[in-house]
């Protein structure tokens, strides 16, 4: 609860693209969706289509009304940042 936010680069985001370790970004916020996968009403396969990337357009195409930020509050990793070096 609170804290431990850290910026994520697109390169790091792209490495989290398996069902055991899945992150996605929506509107500049990166979420770890690994534990939400089994609960996604559209099924884990559908949700995995957005893994490892900025899934904003995909998300909005399917269900722009869904309150992802509240559903994934505890899964928030941090902001997606394009202006940081990719190396540690
Ligand atoms: C429903 C796809 C991300 C939450 C659905 C459905 C699809 C889908 C196809 C419809 C299932 C049905 O009615 O049979 C996707 C795709 C995503 C994505 C491709 C990739 C980004 C998310 C995220 C969340 C989420 C990030 C929130 C944590 C929900 C909810 C529903 C739903 C709550 C039920 C919506 C309703 O019935 O009004 N999704 N989803 N989805 N998804 Fe996603």
Short mmCIF file of C-alpha atoms and ligand atoms in Angstrom, two decimals:
data_model
loop_
_atom_site.label_atom_id
_atom_site.label_comp_id
_atom_site.label_asym_id
_atom_site.label_seq_id
_atom_site.Cartn_x
_atom_site.Cartn_y
_atom_site.Cartn_z
CA UNK A 1 0.00 0.00 0.00
CA UNK A 2 1.64 3.18 -1.22
CA UNK A 3 5.23 3.67 -2.25
CA UNK A 4 7.78 1.69 -4.17
CA UNK A 5 6.83 3.20 -7.51
CA UNK A 6 9.52 3.14 -10.11
CA UNK A 7 9.77 4.28 -13.71
CA UNK A 8 9.79 1.59 -16.41
CA UNK A 9 11.28 1.97 -19.88
CA UNK A 10 9.62 0.45 -22.96
CA UNK A 11 12.56 -1.97 -23.28
CA UNK A 12 12.09 -3.29 -19.74
CA UNK A 13 8.32 -3.45 -20.22
CA UNK A 14 8.78 -5.60 -23.33
CA UNK A 15 10.60 -8.30 -21.34
CA UNK A 16 7.52 -8.93 -19.15
CA UNK A 17 5.44 -10.76 -21.73
CA UNK A 18 4.84 -14.27 -20.37
CA UNK A 19 1.92 -15.61 -18.31
CA UNK A 20 4.28 -16.04 -15.35
CA UNK A 21 5.50 -12.46 -15.60
CA UNK A 22 3.21 -10.11 -17.46
CA UNK A 23 3.20 -6.32 -17.39
CA UNK A 24 1.30 -3.87 -19.55
CA UNK A 25 0.95 -0.12 -19.80
CA UNK A 26 -2.22 1.93 -20.12
CA UNK A 27 -2.08 5.72 -20.40
CA UNK A 28 1.48 5.93 -19.15
CA UNK A 29 1.08 3.65 -16.16
CA UNK A 30 2.68 0.20 -16.00
CA UNK A 31 0.81 -2.62 -14.25
CA UNK A 32 1.89 -6.11 -13.29
CA UNK A 33 -1.11 -8.09 -14.56
CA UNK A 34 0.28 -11.54 -13.70
CA UNK A 35 -2.05 -12.17 -10.79
CA UNK A 36 -5.04 -10.58 -12.49
CA UNK A 37 -4.83 -12.90 -15.53
CA UNK A 38 -7.09 -15.66 -14.10
CA UNK A 39 -9.72 -13.06 -13.12
CA UNK A 40 -9.94 -11.17 -16.41
CA UNK A 41 -13.58 -11.51 -17.60
CA UNK A 42 -12.37 -11.69 -21.19
CA UNK A 43 -9.99 -14.54 -20.35
CA UNK A 44 -6.22 -14.64 -19.84
CA UNK A 45 -5.47 -15.06 -23.56
CA UNK A 46 -7.23 -11.82 -24.44
CA UNK A 47 -5.44 -9.94 -21.67
CA UNK A 48 -2.09 -11.40 -22.76
CA UNK A 49 -2.52 -9.71 -26.15
CA UNK A 50 -1.49 -6.50 -24.38
CA UNK A 51 1.41 -7.95 -22.36
CA UNK A 52 4.83 -6.34 -22.64
CA UNK A 53 3.57 -3.24 -24.39
CA UNK A 54 1.54 -0.09 -24.30
CA UNK A 55 -1.93 -1.65 -24.46
CA UNK A 56 -3.88 1.62 -24.37
CA UNK A 57 -5.34 1.33 -27.87
CA UNK A 58 -6.16 -2.35 -27.47
CA UNK A 59 -7.84 -1.67 -24.16
CA UNK A 60 -9.85 1.27 -25.47
CA UNK A 61 -10.96 -0.67 -28.52
CA UNK A 62 -12.53 -3.37 -26.32
CA UNK A 63 -13.81 -1.67 -23.17
CA UNK A 64 -12.97 1.99 -22.56
CA UNK A 65 -15.48 2.03 -19.68
CA UNK A 66 -13.56 -0.44 -17.52
CA UNK A 67 -11.90 1.17 -14.46
CA UNK A 68 -8.54 -0.52 -14.87
CA UNK A 69 -6.73 1.88 -12.55
CA UNK A 70 -8.92 0.92 -9.61
CA UNK A 71 -8.96 -2.81 -10.47
CA UNK A 72 -5.17 -2.86 -10.80
CA UNK A 73 -4.34 -0.42 -8.01
CA UNK A 74 -2.23 -2.97 -6.18
CA UNK A 75 -0.56 -4.05 -9.42
CA UNK A 76 0.83 -0.62 -10.29
CA UNK A 77 4.57 -0.76 -10.96
CA UNK A 78 5.15 2.86 -11.95
CA UNK A 79 5.16 5.34 -14.82
CA UNK A 80 6.19 4.38 -18.34
CA UNK A 81 9.16 6.60 -19.14
CA UNK A 82 10.57 7.16 -22.59
CA UNK A 83 13.25 9.60 -21.50
CA UNK A 84 15.43 7.27 -19.45
CA UNK A 85 18.34 5.12 -20.58
CA UNK A 86 17.46 1.43 -20.92
CA UNK A 87 20.54 0.16 -19.12
CA UNK A 88 20.33 -0.18 -15.35
C1 LIG B 1 -13.83 -7.89 -20.71
C2 LIG B 1 -10.16 -8.03 -23.83
C3 LIG B 1 -7.40 -5.58 -20.75
C4 LIG B 1 -10.93 -5.78 -17.46
C5 LIG B 1 -13.07 -8.13 -21.82
C6 LIG B 1 -13.55 -8.76 -23.03
C7 LIG B 1 -12.52 -8.81 -23.89
C8 LIG B 1 -11.38 -8.20 -23.26
C9 LIG B 1 -12.54 -9.40 -25.30
C10 LIG B 1 -14.98 -9.19 -23.29
C11 LIG B 1 -15.29 -10.51 -22.68
C12 LIG B 1 -16.72 -10.89 -22.95
O1 LIG B 1 -17.61 -10.03 -22.82
O2 LIG B 1 -16.95 -12.05 -23.30
C13 LIG B 1 -9.10 -7.33 -23.29
C14 LIG B 1 -7.87 -7.05 -23.97
C15 LIG B 1 -7.09 -6.38 -23.11
C16 LIG B 1 -7.85 -6.21 -21.88
C17 LIG B 1 -7.50 -7.45 -25.39
C18 LIG B 1 -5.69 -5.93 -23.42
C19 LIG B 1 -5.22 -4.79 -23.07
C20 LIG B 1 -8.09 -5.44 -19.57
C21 LIG B 1 -7.61 -4.80 -18.39
C22 LIG B 1 -8.60 -4.85 -17.47
C23 LIG B 1 -9.72 -5.54 -18.07
C24 LIG B 1 -6.22 -4.19 -18.21
C25 LIG B 1 -8.64 -4.33 -16.07
C26 LIG B 1 -7.85 -4.73 -15.14
C27 LIG B 1 -12.04 -6.30 -18.07
C28 LIG B 1 -13.37 -6.30 -17.49
C29 LIG B 1 -14.20 -6.88 -18.44
C30 LIG B 1 -13.37 -7.26 -19.57
C31 LIG B 1 -13.76 -5.76 -16.14
C32 LIG B 1 -15.71 -7.04 -18.36
C33 LIG B 1 -16.27 -5.74 -18.96
C34 LIG B 1 -17.74 -5.68 -19.10
O3 LIG B 1 -18.38 -6.72 -19.23
O4 LIG B 1 -18.27 -4.54 -19.13
N1 LIG B 1 -11.75 -7.81 -21.98
N2 LIG B 1 -9.06 -6.82 -22.04
N3 LIG B 1 -9.38 -5.89 -19.35
N4 LIG B 1 -12.07 -6.88 -19.31
FE1 LIG B 1 -10.57 -6.87 -20.66
#
